[in-house]
Coordinates of C-alpha atoms and ligand atoms in Angstrom, one line a residue:
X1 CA 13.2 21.2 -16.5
X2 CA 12.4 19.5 -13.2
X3 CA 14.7 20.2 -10.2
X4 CA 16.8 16.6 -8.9
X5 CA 15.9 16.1 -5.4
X6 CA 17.0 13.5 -2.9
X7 CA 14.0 11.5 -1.8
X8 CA 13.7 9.1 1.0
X9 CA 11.4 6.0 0.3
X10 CA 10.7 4.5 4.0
X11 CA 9.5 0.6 3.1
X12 CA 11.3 1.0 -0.5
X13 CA 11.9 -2.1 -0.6
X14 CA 8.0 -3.1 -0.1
X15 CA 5.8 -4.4 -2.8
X16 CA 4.4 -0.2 -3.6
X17 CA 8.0 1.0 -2.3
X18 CA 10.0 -0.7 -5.1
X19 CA 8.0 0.6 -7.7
X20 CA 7.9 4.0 -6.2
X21 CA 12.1 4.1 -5.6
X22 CA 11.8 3.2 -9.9
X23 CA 9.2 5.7 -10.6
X24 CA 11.4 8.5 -8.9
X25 CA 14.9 7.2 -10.6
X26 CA 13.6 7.1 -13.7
X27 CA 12.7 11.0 -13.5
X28 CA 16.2 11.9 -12.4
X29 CA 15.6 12.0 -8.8
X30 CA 18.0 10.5 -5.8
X31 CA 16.7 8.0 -4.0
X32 CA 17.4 6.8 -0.7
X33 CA 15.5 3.6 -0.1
X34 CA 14.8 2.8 4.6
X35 CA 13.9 -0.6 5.0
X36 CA 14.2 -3.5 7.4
X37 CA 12.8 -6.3 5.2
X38 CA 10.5 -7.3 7.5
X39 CA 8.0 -7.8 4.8
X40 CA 9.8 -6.6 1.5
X41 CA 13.1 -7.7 0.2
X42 CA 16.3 -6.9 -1.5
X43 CA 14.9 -8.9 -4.7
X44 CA 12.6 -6.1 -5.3
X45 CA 15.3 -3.6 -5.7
X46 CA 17.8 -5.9 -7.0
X47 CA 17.4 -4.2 -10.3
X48 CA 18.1 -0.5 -9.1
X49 CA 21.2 -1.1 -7.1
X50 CA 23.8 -0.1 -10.1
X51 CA 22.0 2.9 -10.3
X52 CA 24.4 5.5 -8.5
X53 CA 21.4 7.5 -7.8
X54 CA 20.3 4.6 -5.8
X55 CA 20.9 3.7 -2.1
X56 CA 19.3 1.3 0.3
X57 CA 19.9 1.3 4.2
X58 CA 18.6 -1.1 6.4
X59 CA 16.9 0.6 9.2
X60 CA 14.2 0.1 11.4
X61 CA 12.2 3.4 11.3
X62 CA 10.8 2.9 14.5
X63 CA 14.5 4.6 15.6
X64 CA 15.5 8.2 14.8
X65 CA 17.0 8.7 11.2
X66 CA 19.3 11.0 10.5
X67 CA 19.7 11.9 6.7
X68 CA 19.4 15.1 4.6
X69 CA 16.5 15.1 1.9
X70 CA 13.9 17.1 0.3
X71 CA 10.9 14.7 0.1
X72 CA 10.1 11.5 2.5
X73 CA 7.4 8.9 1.2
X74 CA 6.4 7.2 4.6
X75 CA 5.4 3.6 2.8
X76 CA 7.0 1.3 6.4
X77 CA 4.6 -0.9 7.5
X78 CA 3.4 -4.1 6.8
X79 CA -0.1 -4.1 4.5
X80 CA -1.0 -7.7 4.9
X81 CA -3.4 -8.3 7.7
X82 CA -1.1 -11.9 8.0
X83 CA 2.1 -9.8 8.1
X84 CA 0.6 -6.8 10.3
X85 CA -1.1 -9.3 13.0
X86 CA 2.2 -11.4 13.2
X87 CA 3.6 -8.7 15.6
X88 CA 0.5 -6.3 16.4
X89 CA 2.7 -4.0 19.1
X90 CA 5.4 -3.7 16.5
X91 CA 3.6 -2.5 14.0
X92 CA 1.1 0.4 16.1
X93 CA 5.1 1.2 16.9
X94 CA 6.0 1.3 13.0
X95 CA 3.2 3.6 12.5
X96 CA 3.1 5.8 15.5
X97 CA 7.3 5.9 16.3
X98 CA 7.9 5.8 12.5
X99 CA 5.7 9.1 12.0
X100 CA 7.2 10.5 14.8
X101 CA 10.7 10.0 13.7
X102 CA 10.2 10.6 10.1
X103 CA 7.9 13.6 11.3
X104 CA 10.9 14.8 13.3
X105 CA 13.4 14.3 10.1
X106 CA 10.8 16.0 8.2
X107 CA 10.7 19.3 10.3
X108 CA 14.7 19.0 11.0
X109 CA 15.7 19.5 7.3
X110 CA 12.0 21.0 6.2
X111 CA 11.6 18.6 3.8
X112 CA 7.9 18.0 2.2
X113 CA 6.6 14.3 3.5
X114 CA 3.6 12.2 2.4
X115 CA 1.9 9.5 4.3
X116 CA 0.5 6.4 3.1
X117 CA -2.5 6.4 4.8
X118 CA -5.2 3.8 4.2
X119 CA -8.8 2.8 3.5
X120 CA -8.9 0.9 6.8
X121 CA -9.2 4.5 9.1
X122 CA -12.4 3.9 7.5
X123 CA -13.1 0.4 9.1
X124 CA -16.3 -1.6 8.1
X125 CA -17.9 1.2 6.6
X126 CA -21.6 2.9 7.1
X127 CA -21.4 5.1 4.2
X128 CA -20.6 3.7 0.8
X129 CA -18.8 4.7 -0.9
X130 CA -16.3 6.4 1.3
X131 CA -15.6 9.9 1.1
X132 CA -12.8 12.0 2.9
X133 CA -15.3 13.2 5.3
X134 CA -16.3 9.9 6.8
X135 CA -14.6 9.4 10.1
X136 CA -14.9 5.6 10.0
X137 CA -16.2 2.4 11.8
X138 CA -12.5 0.9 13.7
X139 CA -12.5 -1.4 16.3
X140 CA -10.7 -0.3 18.6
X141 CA -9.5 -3.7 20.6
X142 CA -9.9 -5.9 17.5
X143 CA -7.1 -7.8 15.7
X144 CA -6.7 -5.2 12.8
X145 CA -6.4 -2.3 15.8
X146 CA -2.9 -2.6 15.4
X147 CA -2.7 -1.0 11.7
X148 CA -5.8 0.7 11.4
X149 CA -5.8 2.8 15.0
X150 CA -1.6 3.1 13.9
X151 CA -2.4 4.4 10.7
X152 CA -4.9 6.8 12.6
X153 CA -2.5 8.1 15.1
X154 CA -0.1 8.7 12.3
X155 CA -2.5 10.3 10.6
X156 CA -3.3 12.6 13.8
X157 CA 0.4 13.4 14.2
X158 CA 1.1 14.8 10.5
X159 CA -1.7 16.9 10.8
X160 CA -0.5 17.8 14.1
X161 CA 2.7 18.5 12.9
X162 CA 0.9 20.6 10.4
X163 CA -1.0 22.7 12.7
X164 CA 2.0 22.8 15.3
X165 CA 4.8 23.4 13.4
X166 CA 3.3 24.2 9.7
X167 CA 5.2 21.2 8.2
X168 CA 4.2 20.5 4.4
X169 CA 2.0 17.4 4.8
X170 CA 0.3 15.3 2.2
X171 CA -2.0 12.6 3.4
X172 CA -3.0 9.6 0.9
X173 CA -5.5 7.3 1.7
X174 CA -4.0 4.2 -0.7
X175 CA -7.2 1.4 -1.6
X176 CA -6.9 -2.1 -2.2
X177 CA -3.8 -1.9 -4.5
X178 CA -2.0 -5.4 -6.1
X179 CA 0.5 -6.1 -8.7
X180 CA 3.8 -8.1 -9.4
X181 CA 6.4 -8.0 -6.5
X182 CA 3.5 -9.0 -4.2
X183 CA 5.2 -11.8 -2.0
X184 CA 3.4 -15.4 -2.7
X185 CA 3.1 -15.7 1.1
X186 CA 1.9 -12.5 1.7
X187 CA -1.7 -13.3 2.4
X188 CA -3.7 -10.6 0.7
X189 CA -6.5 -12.0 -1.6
X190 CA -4.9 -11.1 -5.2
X191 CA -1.6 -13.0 -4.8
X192 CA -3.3 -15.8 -3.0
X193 CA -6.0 -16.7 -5.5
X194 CA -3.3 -16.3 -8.4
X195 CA -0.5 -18.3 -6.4
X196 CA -3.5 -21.2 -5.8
X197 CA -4.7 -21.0 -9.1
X198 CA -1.4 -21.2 -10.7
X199 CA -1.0 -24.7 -8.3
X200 CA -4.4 -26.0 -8.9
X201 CA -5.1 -25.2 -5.3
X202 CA -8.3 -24.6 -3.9
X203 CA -9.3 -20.7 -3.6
X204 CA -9.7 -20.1 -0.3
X205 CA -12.3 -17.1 -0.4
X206 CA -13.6 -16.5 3.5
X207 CA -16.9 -16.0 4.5
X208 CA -19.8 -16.4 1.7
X209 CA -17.4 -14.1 -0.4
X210 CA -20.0 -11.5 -1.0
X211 CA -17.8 -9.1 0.7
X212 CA -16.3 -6.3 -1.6
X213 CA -12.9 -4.4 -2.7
X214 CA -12.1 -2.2 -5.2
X215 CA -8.8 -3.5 -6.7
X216 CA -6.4 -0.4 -8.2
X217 CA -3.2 -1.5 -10.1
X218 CA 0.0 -0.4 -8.9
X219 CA 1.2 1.5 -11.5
X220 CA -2.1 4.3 -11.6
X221 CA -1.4 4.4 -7.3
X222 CA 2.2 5.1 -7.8
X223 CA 1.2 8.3 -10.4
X224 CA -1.3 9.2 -7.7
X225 CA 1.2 9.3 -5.3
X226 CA 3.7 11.2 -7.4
X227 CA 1.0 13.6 -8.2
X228 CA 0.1 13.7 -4.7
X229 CA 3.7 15.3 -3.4
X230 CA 3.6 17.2 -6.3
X231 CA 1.2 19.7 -5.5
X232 CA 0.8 22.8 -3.7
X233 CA 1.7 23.2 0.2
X234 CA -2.1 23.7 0.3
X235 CA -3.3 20.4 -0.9
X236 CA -2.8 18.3 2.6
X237 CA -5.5 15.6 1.9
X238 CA -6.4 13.4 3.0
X239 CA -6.9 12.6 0.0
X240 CA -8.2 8.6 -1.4
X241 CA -6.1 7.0 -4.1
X242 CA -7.9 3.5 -5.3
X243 CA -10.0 2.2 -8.3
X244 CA -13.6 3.0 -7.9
X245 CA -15.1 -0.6 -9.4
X246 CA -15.8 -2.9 -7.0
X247 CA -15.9 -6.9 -7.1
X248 CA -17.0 -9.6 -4.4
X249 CA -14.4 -12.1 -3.4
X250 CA -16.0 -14.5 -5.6
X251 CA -16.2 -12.4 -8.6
X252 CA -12.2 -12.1 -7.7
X253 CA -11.7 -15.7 -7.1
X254 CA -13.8 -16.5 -10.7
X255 CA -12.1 -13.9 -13.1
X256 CA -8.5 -15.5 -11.4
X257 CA -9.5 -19.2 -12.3
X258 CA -10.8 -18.0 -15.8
X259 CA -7.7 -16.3 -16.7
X260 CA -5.3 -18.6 -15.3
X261 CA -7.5 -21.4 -17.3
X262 CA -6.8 -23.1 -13.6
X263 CA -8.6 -26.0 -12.4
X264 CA -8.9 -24.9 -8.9
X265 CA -11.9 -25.1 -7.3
X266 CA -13.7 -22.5 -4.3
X267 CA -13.2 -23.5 -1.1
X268 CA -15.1 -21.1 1.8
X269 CA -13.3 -21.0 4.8
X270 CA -14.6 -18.9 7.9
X271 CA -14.3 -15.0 7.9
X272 CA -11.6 -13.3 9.5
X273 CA -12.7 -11.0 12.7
X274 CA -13.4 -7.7 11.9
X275 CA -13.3 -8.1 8.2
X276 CA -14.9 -5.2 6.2
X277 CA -18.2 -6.2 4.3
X278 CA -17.8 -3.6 1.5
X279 CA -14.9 -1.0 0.7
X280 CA -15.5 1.7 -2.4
X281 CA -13.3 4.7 -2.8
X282 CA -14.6 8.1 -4.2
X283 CA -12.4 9.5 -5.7
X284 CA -13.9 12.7 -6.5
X285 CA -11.1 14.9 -4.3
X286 CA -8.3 13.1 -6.1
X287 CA -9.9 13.9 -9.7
X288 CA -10.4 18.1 -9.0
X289 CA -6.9 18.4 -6.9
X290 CA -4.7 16.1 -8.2
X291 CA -6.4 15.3 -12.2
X292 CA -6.0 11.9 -11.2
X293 CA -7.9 8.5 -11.8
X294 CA -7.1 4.5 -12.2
X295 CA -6.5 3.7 -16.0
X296 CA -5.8 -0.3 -15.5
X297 CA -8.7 -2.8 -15.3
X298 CA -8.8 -5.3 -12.9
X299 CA -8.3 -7.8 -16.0
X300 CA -5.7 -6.1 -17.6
X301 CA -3.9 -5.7 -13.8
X302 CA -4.6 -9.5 -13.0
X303 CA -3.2 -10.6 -16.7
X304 CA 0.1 -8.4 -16.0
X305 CA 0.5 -9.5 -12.3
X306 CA -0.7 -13.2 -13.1
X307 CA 2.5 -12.9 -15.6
X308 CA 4.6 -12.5 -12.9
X309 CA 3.9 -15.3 -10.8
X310 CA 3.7 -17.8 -13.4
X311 CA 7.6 -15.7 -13.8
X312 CA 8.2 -16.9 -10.2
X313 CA 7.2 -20.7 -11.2
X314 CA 9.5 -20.9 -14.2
X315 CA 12.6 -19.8 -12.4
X316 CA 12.3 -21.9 -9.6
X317 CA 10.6 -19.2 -6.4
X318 CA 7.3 -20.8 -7.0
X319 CA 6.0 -24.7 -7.1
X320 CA 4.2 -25.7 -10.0
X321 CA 0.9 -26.8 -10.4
X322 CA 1.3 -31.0 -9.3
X323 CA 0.9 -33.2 -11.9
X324 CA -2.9 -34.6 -12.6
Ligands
LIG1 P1 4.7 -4.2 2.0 O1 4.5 -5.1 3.2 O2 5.1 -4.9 0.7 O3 5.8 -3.1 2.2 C1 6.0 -2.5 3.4 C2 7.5 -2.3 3.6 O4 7.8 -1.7 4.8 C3 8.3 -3.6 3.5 O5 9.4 -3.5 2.7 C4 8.7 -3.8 5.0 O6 9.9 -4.6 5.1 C5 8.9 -2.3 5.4 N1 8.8 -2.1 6.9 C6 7.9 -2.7 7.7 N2 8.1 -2.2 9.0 C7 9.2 -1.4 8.9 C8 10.0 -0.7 9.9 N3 9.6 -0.7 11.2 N4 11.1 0.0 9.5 C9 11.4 0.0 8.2 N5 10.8 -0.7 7.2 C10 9.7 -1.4 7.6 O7 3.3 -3.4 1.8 P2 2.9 -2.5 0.6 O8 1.6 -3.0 0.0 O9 4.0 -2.1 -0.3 O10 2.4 -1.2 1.4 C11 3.3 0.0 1.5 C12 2.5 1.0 2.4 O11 1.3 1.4 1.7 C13 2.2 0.6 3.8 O12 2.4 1.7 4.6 C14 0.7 0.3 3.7 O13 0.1 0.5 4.9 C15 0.2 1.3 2.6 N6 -1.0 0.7 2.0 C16 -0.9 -0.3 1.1 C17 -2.0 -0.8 0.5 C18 -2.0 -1.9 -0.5 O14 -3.1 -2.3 -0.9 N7 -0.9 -2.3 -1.1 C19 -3.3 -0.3 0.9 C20 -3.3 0.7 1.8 C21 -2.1 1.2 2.4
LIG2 N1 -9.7 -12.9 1.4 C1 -10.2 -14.1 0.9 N2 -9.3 -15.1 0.7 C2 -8.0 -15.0 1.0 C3 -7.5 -13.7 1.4 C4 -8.4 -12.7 1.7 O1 -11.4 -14.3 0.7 O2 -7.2 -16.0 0.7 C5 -10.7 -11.8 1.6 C6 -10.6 -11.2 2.9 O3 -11.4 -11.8 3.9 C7 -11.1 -9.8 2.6 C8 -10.7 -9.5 1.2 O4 -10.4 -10.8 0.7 O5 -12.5 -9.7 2.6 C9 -9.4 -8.7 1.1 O6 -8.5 -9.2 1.9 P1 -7.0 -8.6 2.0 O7 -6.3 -9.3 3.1 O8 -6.4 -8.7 0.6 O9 -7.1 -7.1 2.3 P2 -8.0 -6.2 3.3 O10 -8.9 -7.1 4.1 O11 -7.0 -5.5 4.2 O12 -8.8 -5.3 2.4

């Protein structure tokens, strides 16, 4: 039988957060969900709070935490290039001061701790696709320094940590991931093209849209995550957690409009500074350490989180599509 523990969720109440505080719940675990709904909200939780295994605290991780667990998820930060650039020194201080203070909790009560890490310590990429080894392509003094040089310094200080103080460590490296509970304003490409589609909106793909993701659905990252603390104090990472098949923008904006039967039409709007040209994860480490790999196709994903939204229209959150 497996062993309760108490688990802190930092950024629980986040799009990947809430579904990672459920996850954890539903296999008898307690969960302690840190968050100061900077970009996630008590709406995503809403549904866990009568679960006396369940509690939420609002807290800016950025200062010291005191609390007694046996695992930390460090999810804090905003993901949204909008959200992330809105306040660029707050969050290289939610990634560097929030790994330093849940770094310091960690080593206090030796708890095991995982960081979500991300495909952007890769940059715009030379090597395709992107294995472990590659050390990546970052502006430094660029508008996405902010989260990708924080998410490298955090990255630095767990294995630091590691080396230093022999703290168990677990590093994931989280791809393009989407699903419901992704905010309609939170600017990344999947909730916008559904949220314009569902309004008859123009798409707004930037640049030619010929750039490339590889889209993984939120339910096969959170069992990769699981998986990942899971394991052995030997398996450190960093390991990459994403769906291997890639799609242009276009190809994205297209398979949107033909599932939503929208009437939208394209729009290209200038590219963002800085933006990556082409992002593919192997996934070979996650396969041999953790038997893990994506089940959900991007249709499948898009027809669950499309679901969602048009959820979000019917009671009211969203506008509907204007009349013809
Ligand atoms: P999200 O913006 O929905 O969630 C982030 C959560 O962190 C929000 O609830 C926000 O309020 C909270 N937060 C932000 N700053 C905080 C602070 N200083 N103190 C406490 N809480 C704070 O984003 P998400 O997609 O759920 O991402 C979760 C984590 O996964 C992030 O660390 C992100 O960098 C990483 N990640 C996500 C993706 C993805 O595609 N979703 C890809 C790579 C990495
Ligand atoms: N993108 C787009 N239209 C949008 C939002 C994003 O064409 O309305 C593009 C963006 O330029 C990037 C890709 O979609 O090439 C993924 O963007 P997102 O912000 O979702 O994530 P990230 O750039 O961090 O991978």
């Amino acid at each position: 039988m497996q062993q309760t523990k108490r688990i802190l969720v930092t950024g629980g109440a986040g799009f990947l957060g809430s579904f990672l505080c459920e996850r954890l719940l539903g296999e008898g675990h307690e969960v302690i969900c840190v968050d100061n709904f900077f970009t996630g909200s008590r709406r995503n939780v809403s549904h866990l709070l009568d679960n006396r295994s369940f509690e939420i605290i609002r807290h800016d991780v950025t200062f010291p935490l005191y609390v007694e667990v046996d695992e930390i998820y460090n999810l804090a930060c905003p993901a949204s290039p909008v959200h992330y650039q809105d306040d660029p020194v707050q969050t290289t201080k939610t990634s560097v001061h929030g790994a330093i203070n849940m770094l310091g909790l960690a080593k206090r009560v030796r708890a095991k701790i995982l960081q979500a890490s991300t495909s952007e310590v890769y940059g715009d990429p030379e090597i395709h696709p992107q294995t472990e080894r590659y050390w990546g392509r970052v502006n430094p003094i660029g508008p996405r320094a902010c989260y990708d040089e924080g998410k490298r310094c955090a990255e630095t200080l767990f294995f630091d940590y590691w080396r230093q103080h022999r703290l168990r460590i677990k590093i994931a490296r989280i791809f393009n991931t989407y699903g419901p509970r992704m905010r309609p304003d939170d600017g990344r490409v999947v909730s916008n093209f559904i949220v314009q589609a569902l309004q008859n909106e123009p798409i707004t793909v930037y640049g030619t849209g010929q750039q490339t993701r590889s889209f993984c659905y939120v339910d096969d990252l959170i069992d990769g995550l699981v998986r990942m603390m899971q394991t052995g104090d030997d398996v450190i990472g960093p390991i990459n957690l994403g769906n291997p098949v890639e799609f242009t923008m276009l190809e994205l904006a297209n398979l949107v409009i033909e599932i939503t039967g929208s009437r939208s039409r394209i729009s290209l709007l200038p590219l963002p500074i800085d933006d990556p040209r082409q992002r593919q994860p192997d996934i070979g480490t996650a396969l041999r350490e953790l038997n893990w790999e994506p089940r959900t196709t991007l249709r499948d994903g898009l027809v669950k989180t499309i679901a969602y939204f048009e959820g979000l229209v019917s009671s009211g959150y969203l506008r509907p599509a204007a009349a013809e």
